[in-house]
Short mmCIF file of N, CA, C and O in Angstrom, two decimals:
data_model
loop_
_atom_site.label_atom_id
_atom_site.label_comp_id
_atom_site.label_asym_id
_atom_site.label_seq_id
_atom_site.Cartn_x
_atom_site.Cartn_y
_atom_site.Cartn_z
N UNK N 22 -7.75 79.28 183.63
CA UNK N 22 -7.64 80.07 184.83
C UNK N 22 -8.53 79.51 185.92
O UNK N 22 -8.49 80.02 187.03
N UNK N 23 -9.30 78.47 185.56
CA UNK N 23 -10.13 77.84 186.58
C UNK N 23 -9.25 77.10 187.56
O UNK N 23 -8.18 76.61 187.22
N UNK N 24 -9.71 77.06 188.76
CA UNK N 24 -9.02 76.39 189.86
C UNK N 24 -7.58 76.86 189.94
O UNK N 24 -6.64 76.08 189.97
N UNK N 25 -7.38 78.14 190.01
CA UNK N 25 -6.05 78.73 190.06
C UNK N 25 -5.29 78.31 191.31
O UNK N 25 -4.07 78.24 191.31
N UNK N 26 -5.98 78.00 192.36
CA UNK N 26 -5.32 77.62 193.60
C UNK N 26 -5.13 76.12 193.72
O UNK N 26 -4.61 75.62 194.72
N UNK N 27 -5.49 75.33 192.68
CA UNK N 27 -5.35 73.89 192.72
C UNK N 27 -3.90 73.54 192.38
O UNK N 27 -3.43 73.73 191.26
N UNK N 28 -3.18 73.00 193.37
CA UNK N 28 -1.77 72.65 193.17
C UNK N 28 -1.60 71.51 192.16
O UNK N 28 -0.56 71.39 191.51
N UNK N 29 -2.60 70.70 191.98
CA UNK N 29 -2.52 69.58 191.05
C UNK N 29 -2.31 70.08 189.62
O UNK N 29 -1.51 69.53 188.87
N UNK N 30 -3.02 71.12 189.22
CA UNK N 30 -2.92 71.66 187.87
C UNK N 30 -1.84 72.71 187.74
O UNK N 30 -1.50 73.10 186.63
N UNK N 31 -1.29 73.20 188.84
CA UNK N 31 -0.27 74.25 188.79
C UNK N 31 1.14 73.69 188.62
O UNK N 31 2.08 74.46 188.45
N UNK N 32 1.33 72.42 188.63
CA UNK N 32 2.68 71.84 188.58
C UNK N 32 3.21 71.75 187.16
O UNK N 32 4.38 71.44 186.96
N UNK N 33 2.43 72.01 186.18
CA UNK N 33 2.88 71.93 184.79
C UNK N 33 1.93 71.08 183.98
O UNK N 33 0.73 71.27 183.99
N UNK N 34 2.45 70.11 183.31
CA UNK N 34 1.65 69.22 182.47
C UNK N 34 1.08 68.12 183.35
O UNK N 34 1.80 67.46 184.09
N UNK N 35 -0.24 67.94 183.23
CA UNK N 35 -0.91 66.92 184.04
C UNK N 35 -1.56 65.92 183.10
O UNK N 35 -2.32 66.27 182.19
N UNK N 36 -1.25 64.65 183.32
CA UNK N 36 -1.79 63.56 182.51
C UNK N 36 -3.15 63.15 183.07
O UNK N 36 -3.26 62.71 184.21
N UNK N 37 -4.19 63.33 182.26
CA UNK N 37 -5.53 62.90 182.67
C UNK N 37 -6.05 61.83 181.71
O UNK N 37 -7.24 61.71 181.50
N UNK N 38 -5.13 61.05 181.15
CA UNK N 38 -5.53 60.02 180.18
C UNK N 38 -6.27 58.88 180.85
O UNK N 38 -6.90 58.09 180.16
N UNK N 39 -6.24 58.81 182.14
CA UNK N 39 -7.03 57.80 182.83
C UNK N 39 -8.51 58.09 182.67
O UNK N 39 -9.33 57.18 182.71
N UNK N 40 -8.86 59.39 182.49
CA UNK N 40 -10.25 59.77 182.27
C UNK N 40 -10.56 59.92 180.79
O UNK N 40 -11.58 59.43 180.31
N UNK N 41 -9.67 60.64 180.09
CA UNK N 41 -9.85 60.92 178.66
C UNK N 41 -8.60 60.45 177.92
O UNK N 41 -7.49 60.87 178.25
N UNK N 42 -8.82 59.65 176.93
CA UNK N 42 -7.71 59.04 176.19
C UNK N 42 -6.84 60.13 175.55
O UNK N 42 -7.34 61.04 174.91
N UNK N 43 -5.53 60.02 175.74
CA UNK N 43 -4.52 60.92 175.17
C UNK N 43 -4.77 62.38 175.55
O UNK N 43 -4.55 63.28 174.75
N UNK N 44 -5.17 62.67 176.75
CA UNK N 44 -5.46 64.05 177.15
C UNK N 44 -4.50 64.48 178.26
O UNK N 44 -4.23 63.74 179.19
N UNK N 45 -4.02 65.73 178.10
CA UNK N 45 -3.15 66.36 179.09
C UNK N 45 -3.74 67.73 179.41
O UNK N 45 -4.31 68.39 178.55
N UNK N 46 -3.54 68.17 180.63
CA UNK N 46 -4.03 69.48 181.06
C UNK N 46 -2.81 70.33 181.40
O UNK N 46 -1.92 69.89 182.12
N UNK N 47 -2.81 71.59 180.86
CA UNK N 47 -1.72 72.51 181.18
C UNK N 47 -2.31 73.90 181.40
O UNK N 47 -3.38 74.24 180.88
N UNK N 48 -1.60 74.69 182.13
CA UNK N 48 -1.97 76.09 182.34
C UNK N 48 -1.47 76.89 181.15
O UNK N 48 -0.51 76.50 180.48
N UNK N 49 -2.09 78.03 180.84
CA UNK N 49 -1.67 78.85 179.70
C UNK N 49 -0.19 79.23 179.75
O UNK N 49 0.45 79.32 178.70
N UNK N 50 0.38 79.46 180.93
CA UNK N 50 1.77 79.88 181.00
C UNK N 50 2.72 78.74 180.55
O UNK N 50 3.86 78.98 180.22
N UNK N 51 2.22 77.49 180.52
CA UNK N 51 3.05 76.36 180.07
C UNK N 51 2.76 75.96 178.62
O UNK N 51 3.37 75.03 178.10
N UNK N 52 1.88 76.69 177.97
CA UNK N 52 1.46 76.31 176.62
C UNK N 52 2.62 76.41 175.62
O UNK N 52 2.85 75.51 174.82
N UNK N 53 3.38 77.52 175.63
CA UNK N 53 4.49 77.73 174.70
C UNK N 53 5.57 76.65 174.92
O UNK N 53 6.04 76.05 173.95
N UNK N 54 5.98 76.36 176.18
CA UNK N 54 6.97 75.29 176.36
C UNK N 54 6.48 73.92 175.87
O UNK N 54 7.25 73.14 175.31
N UNK N 55 5.19 73.64 176.03
CA UNK N 55 4.66 72.36 175.56
C UNK N 55 4.69 72.30 174.05
O UNK N 55 5.06 71.29 173.45
N UNK N 56 4.32 73.40 173.38
CA UNK N 56 4.35 73.45 171.91
C UNK N 56 5.79 73.25 171.44
O UNK N 56 6.04 72.51 170.48
N UNK N 57 6.74 73.90 172.10
CA UNK N 57 8.15 73.75 171.75
C UNK N 57 8.59 72.30 171.94
O UNK N 57 9.30 71.73 171.11
N UNK N 58 8.17 71.72 173.04
CA UNK N 58 8.50 70.33 173.32
C UNK N 58 7.95 69.41 172.23
O UNK N 58 8.64 68.53 171.71
N UNK N 59 6.69 69.63 171.83
CA UNK N 59 6.06 68.81 170.79
C UNK N 59 6.76 69.01 169.43
O UNK N 59 6.96 68.05 168.68
N UNK N 60 7.10 70.26 169.15
CA UNK N 60 7.80 70.57 167.90
C UNK N 60 9.15 69.86 167.86
O UNK N 60 9.51 69.25 166.85
N UNK N 61 9.90 69.96 168.95
CA UNK N 61 11.22 69.31 169.00
C UNK N 61 11.09 67.79 168.87
O UNK N 61 11.89 67.15 168.19
N UNK N 62 10.09 67.23 169.53
CA UNK N 62 9.86 65.79 169.43
C UNK N 62 9.52 65.40 167.99
O UNK N 62 10.00 64.38 167.47
N UNK N 63 8.70 66.21 167.34
CA UNK N 63 8.33 65.93 165.95
C UNK N 63 9.55 66.04 165.03
O UNK N 63 9.73 65.23 164.11
N UNK N 64 10.42 67.04 165.28
CA UNK N 64 11.63 67.20 164.46
C UNK N 64 12.56 66.00 164.66
O UNK N 64 13.13 65.50 163.70
N UNK N 65 12.70 65.57 165.92
CA UNK N 65 13.53 64.38 166.18
C UNK N 65 12.94 63.15 165.51
O UNK N 65 13.66 62.33 164.94
N UNK N 66 11.62 63.03 165.59
CA UNK N 66 10.95 61.91 164.94
C UNK N 66 11.17 61.95 163.44
O UNK N 66 11.43 60.91 162.82
N UNK N 67 11.09 63.13 162.84
CA UNK N 67 11.32 63.28 161.41
C UNK N 67 12.76 62.90 161.05
O UNK N 67 12.99 62.22 160.04
N UNK N 68 13.70 63.30 161.88
CA UNK N 68 15.11 62.94 161.63
C UNK N 68 15.30 61.42 161.71
O UNK N 68 15.98 60.83 160.88
N UNK N 69 14.65 60.78 162.69
CA UNK N 69 14.73 59.33 162.80
C UNK N 69 14.11 58.65 161.58
O UNK N 69 14.63 57.66 161.07
N UNK N 70 12.99 59.21 161.11
CA UNK N 70 12.34 58.64 159.93
C UNK N 70 13.25 58.76 158.71
O UNK N 70 13.33 57.85 157.89
N UNK N 71 13.94 59.90 158.59
CA UNK N 71 14.88 60.08 157.47
C UNK N 71 16.02 59.07 157.56
O UNK N 71 16.43 58.49 156.55
N UNK N 72 16.55 58.88 158.76
CA UNK N 72 17.63 57.92 158.94
C UNK N 72 17.16 56.50 158.61
O UNK N 72 17.87 55.75 157.95
N UNK N 73 15.96 56.17 159.05
CA UNK N 73 15.41 54.84 158.76
C UNK N 73 15.22 54.67 157.25
O UNK N 73 15.54 53.62 156.69
N UNK N 74 14.69 55.72 156.59
CA UNK N 74 14.51 55.65 155.14
C UNK N 74 15.86 55.50 154.44
O UNK N 74 15.98 54.73 153.47
N UNK N 75 16.87 56.21 154.92
CA UNK N 75 18.21 56.12 154.34
C UNK N 75 18.77 54.72 154.51
O UNK N 75 19.33 54.14 153.58
N UNK N 76 18.60 54.15 155.71
CA UNK N 76 19.09 52.79 155.96
C UNK N 76 18.33 51.79 155.09
O UNK N 76 18.92 50.86 154.53
N UNK N 77 17.01 51.99 154.95
CA UNK N 77 16.23 51.10 154.08
C UNK N 77 16.73 51.18 152.64
O UNK N 77 16.84 50.16 151.96
N UNK N 78 17.03 52.40 152.17
CA UNK N 78 17.55 52.57 150.81
C UNK N 78 18.89 51.87 150.66
O UNK N 78 19.16 51.25 149.62
N UNK N 79 19.74 51.99 151.69
CA UNK N 79 21.03 51.32 151.62
C UNK N 79 20.85 49.81 151.60
O UNK N 79 21.51 49.11 150.82
N UNK N 80 19.95 49.31 152.43
CA UNK N 80 19.67 47.87 152.43
C UNK N 80 19.10 47.43 151.09
O UNK N 80 19.43 46.36 150.59
N UNK N 81 18.24 48.28 150.52
CA UNK N 81 17.67 47.97 149.22
C UNK N 81 18.77 47.96 148.17
O UNK N 81 18.80 47.08 147.29
N UNK N 82 19.70 48.93 148.25
CA UNK N 82 20.82 48.96 147.31
C UNK N 82 21.67 47.70 147.44
O UNK N 82 22.08 47.11 146.44
N UNK N 83 21.92 47.29 148.67
CA UNK N 83 22.71 46.07 148.90
C UNK N 83 21.96 44.86 148.35
O UNK N 83 22.54 44.00 147.68
N UNK N 84 20.66 44.81 148.60
CA UNK N 84 19.85 43.69 148.10
C UNK N 84 19.86 43.67 146.58
O UNK N 84 20.02 42.61 145.97
N UNK N 85 19.68 44.85 145.96
CA UNK N 85 19.71 44.93 144.50
C UNK N 85 21.08 44.50 143.97
O UNK N 85 21.17 43.81 142.96
N UNK N 86 22.14 44.95 144.65
CA UNK N 86 23.49 44.57 144.24
C UNK N 86 23.67 43.06 144.33
O UNK N 86 24.19 42.43 143.40
N UNK N 87 23.22 42.47 145.43
CA UNK N 87 23.33 41.02 145.59
C UNK N 87 22.52 40.29 144.52
O UNK N 87 22.97 39.29 143.95
N UNK N 88 21.32 40.80 144.24
CA UNK N 88 20.49 40.18 143.21
C UNK N 88 21.16 40.27 141.85
O UNK N 88 21.16 39.30 141.08
N UNK N 89 21.71 41.46 141.54
CA UNK N 89 22.41 41.63 140.27
C UNK N 89 23.62 40.71 140.18
O UNK N 89 23.90 40.12 139.14
N UNK N 90 24.36 40.60 141.29
CA UNK N 90 25.53 39.73 141.32
C UNK N 90 25.12 38.28 141.12
O UNK N 90 25.75 37.55 140.34
N UNK N 91 24.07 37.84 141.79
CA UNK N 91 23.60 36.46 141.63
C UNK N 91 23.09 36.20 140.21
O UNK N 91 23.33 35.13 139.65
N UNK N 92 22.41 37.20 139.63
CA UNK N 92 21.94 37.06 138.26
C UNK N 92 23.13 36.93 137.31
O UNK N 92 23.13 36.08 136.41
N UNK N 93 24.15 37.76 137.53
CA UNK N 93 25.36 37.68 136.71
C UNK N 93 26.02 36.31 136.85
O UNK N 93 26.42 35.70 135.86
N UNK N 94 26.12 35.83 138.10
CA UNK N 94 26.73 34.52 138.33
C UNK N 94 25.96 33.44 137.60
O UNK N 94 26.56 32.57 136.96
N UNK N 95 24.62 33.48 137.70
CA UNK N 95 23.81 32.46 137.04
C UNK N 95 24.01 32.48 135.53
O UNK N 95 24.18 31.44 134.90
N UNK N 96 23.99 33.67 134.94
CA UNK N 96 24.18 33.78 133.49
C UNK N 96 25.59 33.35 133.10
O UNK N 96 25.79 32.67 132.10
N UNK N 97 26.58 33.76 133.89
CA UNK N 97 27.97 33.41 133.60
C UNK N 97 28.16 31.90 133.68
O UNK N 97 28.76 31.29 132.79
N UNK N 98 27.61 31.28 134.72
CA UNK N 98 27.72 29.83 134.86
C UNK N 98 26.98 29.11 133.74
O UNK N 98 27.42 28.05 133.29
N UNK N 99 25.87 29.69 133.29
CA UNK N 99 25.16 29.11 132.15
C UNK N 99 26.02 29.13 130.90
O UNK N 99 26.07 28.15 130.15
N UNK N 100 26.70 30.26 130.67
CA UNK N 100 27.59 30.36 129.51
C UNK N 100 28.77 29.41 129.64
O UNK N 100 29.19 28.79 128.65
N UNK N 101 29.31 29.27 130.85
CA UNK N 101 30.42 28.34 131.06
C UNK N 101 29.96 26.91 130.79
O UNK N 101 30.66 26.14 130.13
N UNK N 102 28.78 26.57 131.28
CA UNK N 102 28.24 25.23 131.07
C UNK N 102 28.05 24.96 129.57
O UNK N 102 28.42 23.90 129.07
N UNK N 103 27.49 25.93 128.86
CA UNK N 103 27.28 25.79 127.43
C UNK N 103 28.61 25.62 126.71
O UNK N 103 28.76 24.77 125.84
N UNK N 104 29.59 26.44 127.09
CA UNK N 104 30.91 26.34 126.46
C UNK N 104 31.56 24.98 126.73
O UNK N 104 32.18 24.39 125.84
N UNK N 105 31.39 24.47 127.95
CA UNK N 105 31.96 23.16 128.28
C UNK N 105 31.30 22.06 127.44
O UNK N 105 31.98 21.15 126.95
N UNK N 106 29.98 22.14 127.29
CA UNK N 106 29.29 21.13 126.47
C UNK N 106 29.75 21.22 125.01
O UNK N 106 29.97 20.20 124.36
N UNK N 107 29.88 22.44 124.50
CA UNK N 107 30.34 22.61 123.12
C UNK N 107 31.77 22.12 122.97
O UNK N 107 32.12 21.52 121.96
N UNK N 108 32.60 22.37 123.98
CA UNK N 108 33.98 21.90 123.95
C UNK N 108 34.02 20.38 123.91
O UNK N 108 34.76 19.78 123.12
N UNK N 109 33.22 19.73 124.74
CA UNK N 109 33.16 18.27 124.75
C UNK N 109 32.67 17.73 123.41
O UNK N 109 33.22 16.76 122.89
N UNK N 110 31.67 18.38 122.86
CA UNK N 110 31.14 17.95 121.56
C UNK N 110 32.21 18.11 120.47
O UNK N 110 32.37 17.22 119.62
N UNK N 111 32.95 19.21 120.51
CA UNK N 111 34.01 19.43 119.53
C UNK N 111 35.09 18.36 119.66
O UNK N 111 35.60 17.84 118.65
N UNK N 112 35.45 18.01 120.90
CA UNK N 112 36.46 16.97 121.11
C UNK N 112 35.98 15.63 120.57
O UNK N 112 36.75 14.88 119.96
N UNK N 113 34.72 15.32 120.78
CA UNK N 113 34.16 14.06 120.26
C UNK N 113 34.20 14.05 118.73
O UNK N 113 34.55 13.03 118.12
N UNK N 114 33.87 15.19 118.13
CA UNK N 114 33.90 15.27 116.67
C UNK N 114 35.33 15.13 116.15
O UNK N 114 35.56 14.49 115.11
N UNK N 115 36.29 15.71 116.86
CA UNK N 115 37.70 15.58 116.47
C UNK N 115 38.12 14.11 116.57
O UNK N 115 38.80 13.59 115.67
N UNK N 116 37.71 13.43 117.65
CA UNK N 116 38.03 12.01 117.79
C UNK N 116 37.43 11.20 116.65
O UNK N 116 38.08 10.30 116.09
N UNK N 117 36.18 11.51 116.28
CA UNK N 117 35.54 10.82 115.16
C UNK N 117 36.30 11.07 113.86
O UNK N 117 36.53 10.16 113.06
N UNK N 118 36.70 12.34 113.66
CA UNK N 118 37.45 12.69 112.44
C UNK N 118 38.79 11.96 112.40
O UNK N 118 39.22 11.47 111.34
N UNK N 119 39.45 11.84 113.55
CA UNK N 119 40.73 11.13 113.61
C UNK N 119 40.53 9.66 113.25
O UNK N 119 41.31 9.09 112.48
N UNK N 120 39.48 9.05 113.79
CA UNK N 120 39.20 7.65 113.47
C UNK N 120 38.92 7.48 111.98
O UNK N 120 39.41 6.53 111.34
N UNK N 121 38.14 8.41 111.43
CA UNK N 121 37.84 8.35 110.00
C UNK N 121 39.11 8.50 109.18
O UNK N 121 39.34 7.75 108.21
N UNK N 122 39.96 9.44 109.55
CA UNK N 122 41.21 9.64 108.83
C UNK N 122 42.13 8.43 108.97
O UNK N 122 42.86 8.08 108.02
N UNK N 123 42.12 7.77 110.13
CA UNK N 123 42.92 6.55 110.32
C UNK N 123 42.43 5.46 109.36
O UNK N 123 43.23 4.75 108.75
N UNK N 124 41.09 5.35 109.23
CA UNK N 124 40.55 4.34 108.30
C UNK N 124 40.95 4.66 106.87
O UNK N 124 41.33 3.76 106.10
N UNK N 125 40.88 5.93 106.52
CA UNK N 125 41.27 6.33 105.15
C UNK N 125 42.75 6.06 104.94
O UNK N 125 43.15 5.57 103.87
N UNK N 126 43.56 6.33 105.95
CA UNK N 126 45.00 6.06 105.85
C UNK N 126 45.25 4.58 105.65
O UNK N 126 46.08 4.19 104.80
N UNK N 127 44.54 3.73 106.40
CA UNK N 127 44.69 2.28 106.23
C UNK N 127 44.30 1.84 104.83
O UNK N 127 44.96 0.99 104.22
N UNK N 128 43.21 2.43 104.30
CA UNK N 128 42.79 2.10 102.93
C UNK N 128 43.86 2.51 101.92
O UNK N 128 44.14 1.77 100.97
N UNK N 129 44.46 3.70 102.10
CA UNK N 129 45.53 4.14 101.21
C UNK N 129 46.74 3.21 101.31
O UNK N 129 47.38 2.88 100.30
N UNK N 130 47.07 2.77 102.53
CA UNK N 130 48.20 1.86 102.70
C UNK N 130 47.93 0.54 102.00
O UNK N 130 48.82 -0.04 101.35
N UNK N 131 46.68 0.03 102.13
CA UNK N 131 46.32 -1.21 101.44
C UNK N 131 46.38 -1.02 99.92
O UNK N 131 46.85 -1.89 99.19
N UNK N 132 45.90 0.14 99.47
CA UNK N 132 45.93 0.44 98.04
C UNK N 132 47.38 0.52 97.55
O UNK N 132 47.71 -0.01 96.48
N UNK N 133 48.26 1.19 98.33
CA UNK N 133 49.68 1.26 97.97
C UNK N 133 50.29 -0.14 97.89
O UNK N 133 51.07 -0.46 96.99
N UNK N 134 49.93 -0.98 98.85
CA UNK N 134 50.45 -2.34 98.86
C UNK N 134 49.99 -3.10 97.62
O UNK N 134 50.76 -3.81 96.98
N UNK N 135 48.69 -2.95 97.27
CA UNK N 135 48.18 -3.62 96.07
C UNK N 135 48.84 -3.09 94.81
O UNK N 135 49.15 -3.87 93.89
N UNK N 136 49.07 -1.77 94.74
CA UNK N 136 49.76 -1.21 93.57
C UNK N 136 51.19 -1.72 93.49
O UNK N 136 51.71 -2.01 92.41
N UNK N 137 51.86 -1.85 94.64
CA UNK N 137 53.24 -2.37 94.66
C UNK N 137 53.26 -3.82 94.18
O UNK N 137 54.10 -4.21 93.37
N UNK N 138 52.30 -4.60 94.68
CA UNK N 138 52.23 -6.00 94.24
C UNK N 138 51.94 -6.10 92.74
O UNK N 138 52.54 -6.94 92.04
N UNK N 139 51.02 -5.24 92.28
CA UNK N 139 50.71 -5.26 90.84
C UNK N 139 51.92 -4.84 90.03
O UNK N 139 52.21 -5.43 88.97
N UNK N 140 52.67 -3.87 90.50
CA UNK N 140 53.88 -3.42 89.79
C UNK N 140 54.92 -4.54 89.77
O UNK N 140 55.57 -4.77 88.74
N UNK N 141 55.07 -5.24 90.89
CA UNK N 141 56.02 -6.36 90.94
C UNK N 141 55.61 -7.45 89.95
O UNK N 141 56.45 -8.04 89.26
N UNK N 142 54.33 -7.73 89.89
CA UNK N 142 53.84 -8.75 88.97
C UNK N 142 54.07 -8.31 87.53
O UNK N 142 54.43 -9.13 86.67
N UNK N 143 53.90 -7.02 87.26
CA UNK N 143 54.10 -6.50 85.92
C UNK N 143 55.57 -6.58 85.53
O UNK N 143 55.90 -6.94 84.39
N UNK N 144 56.45 -6.31 86.44
CA UNK N 144 57.88 -6.37 86.14
C UNK N 144 58.34 -7.81 85.92
O UNK N 144 59.27 -8.07 85.16
N UNK N 145 57.71 -8.74 86.61
CA UNK N 145 58.08 -10.15 86.45
C UNK N 145 57.47 -10.77 85.17
O UNK N 145 57.82 -11.88 84.79
N UNK N 146 56.57 -10.08 84.56
CA UNK N 146 55.89 -10.61 83.38
C UNK N 146 56.83 -10.57 82.18
O UNK N 146 57.40 -9.55 81.84
N UNK N 147 56.98 -11.72 81.54
CA UNK N 147 57.78 -11.83 80.30
C UNK N 147 56.99 -12.65 79.29
O UNK N 147 56.04 -13.34 79.64
N UNK N 148 57.43 -12.58 78.07
CA UNK N 148 56.75 -13.32 77.01
C UNK N 148 56.95 -14.82 77.23
O UNK N 148 56.04 -15.61 77.01
N UNK N 149 58.10 -15.17 77.70
CA UNK N 149 58.36 -16.60 77.95
C UNK N 149 57.40 -17.15 78.99
O UNK N 149 56.91 -18.26 78.86
N UNK N 150 57.13 -16.36 80.02
CA UNK N 150 56.22 -16.82 81.07
C UNK N 150 54.79 -16.91 80.54
O UNK N 150 54.03 -17.77 80.96
N UNK N 151 54.44 -15.99 79.64
CA UNK N 151 53.08 -16.01 79.09
C UNK N 151 52.85 -17.22 78.17
O UNK N 151 51.76 -17.78 78.14
N UNK N 152 53.83 -17.58 77.41
CA UNK N 152 53.65 -18.64 76.44
C UNK N 152 54.12 -20.01 76.95
O UNK N 152 54.06 -21.00 76.22
N UNK N 153 54.56 -20.06 78.15
CA UNK N 153 55.11 -21.28 78.75
C UNK N 153 54.12 -22.44 78.68
O UNK N 153 54.47 -23.53 78.29
N UNK N 154 52.89 -22.23 78.99
CA UNK N 154 51.89 -23.30 79.01
C UNK N 154 51.00 -23.26 77.76
O UNK N 154 49.99 -23.95 77.70
N UNK N 155 51.36 -22.46 76.78
CA UNK N 155 50.56 -22.35 75.56
C UNK N 155 51.45 -22.75 74.37
O UNK N 155 52.21 -21.94 73.85
N UNK N 156 51.36 -23.97 73.89
CA UNK N 156 52.26 -24.43 72.83
C UNK N 156 52.04 -23.70 71.51
O UNK N 156 53.00 -23.44 70.78
N UNK N 157 50.84 -23.31 71.21
CA UNK N 157 50.57 -22.63 69.95
C UNK N 157 51.28 -21.29 69.94
O UNK N 157 51.95 -20.94 68.96
N UNK N 158 51.16 -20.55 70.97
CA UNK N 158 51.78 -19.23 71.03
C UNK N 158 53.29 -19.37 71.09
O UNK N 158 54.01 -18.57 70.52
N UNK N 159 53.75 -20.40 71.75
CA UNK N 159 55.19 -20.62 71.84
C UNK N 159 55.76 -20.87 70.45
O UNK N 159 56.80 -20.33 70.09
N UNK N 160 55.07 -21.64 69.66
CA UNK N 160 55.51 -21.96 68.31
C UNK N 160 55.53 -20.70 67.46
O UNK N 160 56.46 -20.46 66.73
N UNK N 161 54.52 -19.84 67.58
CA UNK N 161 54.42 -18.62 66.78
C UNK N 161 55.57 -17.67 67.12
O UNK N 161 56.17 -17.07 66.24
N UNK N 162 55.85 -17.54 68.40
CA UNK N 162 56.93 -16.65 68.80
C UNK N 162 58.28 -17.21 68.39
O UNK N 162 59.19 -16.45 68.03
N UNK N 163 58.42 -18.53 68.41
CA UNK N 163 59.68 -19.13 67.97
C UNK N 163 59.88 -18.87 66.47
O UNK N 163 61.00 -18.62 66.01
N UNK N 164 58.83 -18.96 65.69
CA UNK N 164 58.90 -18.71 64.27
C UNK N 164 59.26 -17.24 64.01
O UNK N 164 60.03 -16.96 63.09
N UNK N 165 58.72 -16.34 64.78
CA UNK N 165 59.03 -14.92 64.61
C UNK N 165 60.48 -14.64 64.98
O UNK N 165 61.13 -13.78 64.39
N UNK N 166 60.94 -15.35 65.94
CA UNK N 166 62.31 -15.13 66.41
C UNK N 166 63.33 -15.60 65.41
O UNK N 166 64.43 -15.11 65.36
N UNK N 167 63.01 -16.57 64.52
CA UNK N 167 63.95 -17.12 63.55
C UNK N 167 64.01 -16.23 62.43
O UNK N 167 64.43 -15.72 61.65
#
């Protein structure tokens, strides 16, 4: 109520922060509107803070999703790489087995050929051929034949 006739303080809210940091002067009749103004500003500020927190949570969710997706990709690619290496190793082992089986097949073919030759030699074998160059045996067989 001091300086009631001072027009400077009667206009409403007066900023005196040039003298005192963060200080405003108001008359008692303006006190309720200033409190309402401060309350509304605080409520708006709270709403903005909630929106910012919500946006941060959404960004965090997106970041977590991207991280999870990248982790999945890395693990999946690791499994694909391992499978490809195992596939290549299996193919190499199959190639080795084929070569080994080819060698065994060649050995069996050679063995069959040797058995065929031995069979042919056995069929061509006669007593006359055995005793042809042996006069003693030839004489004995001739005596048996008479």
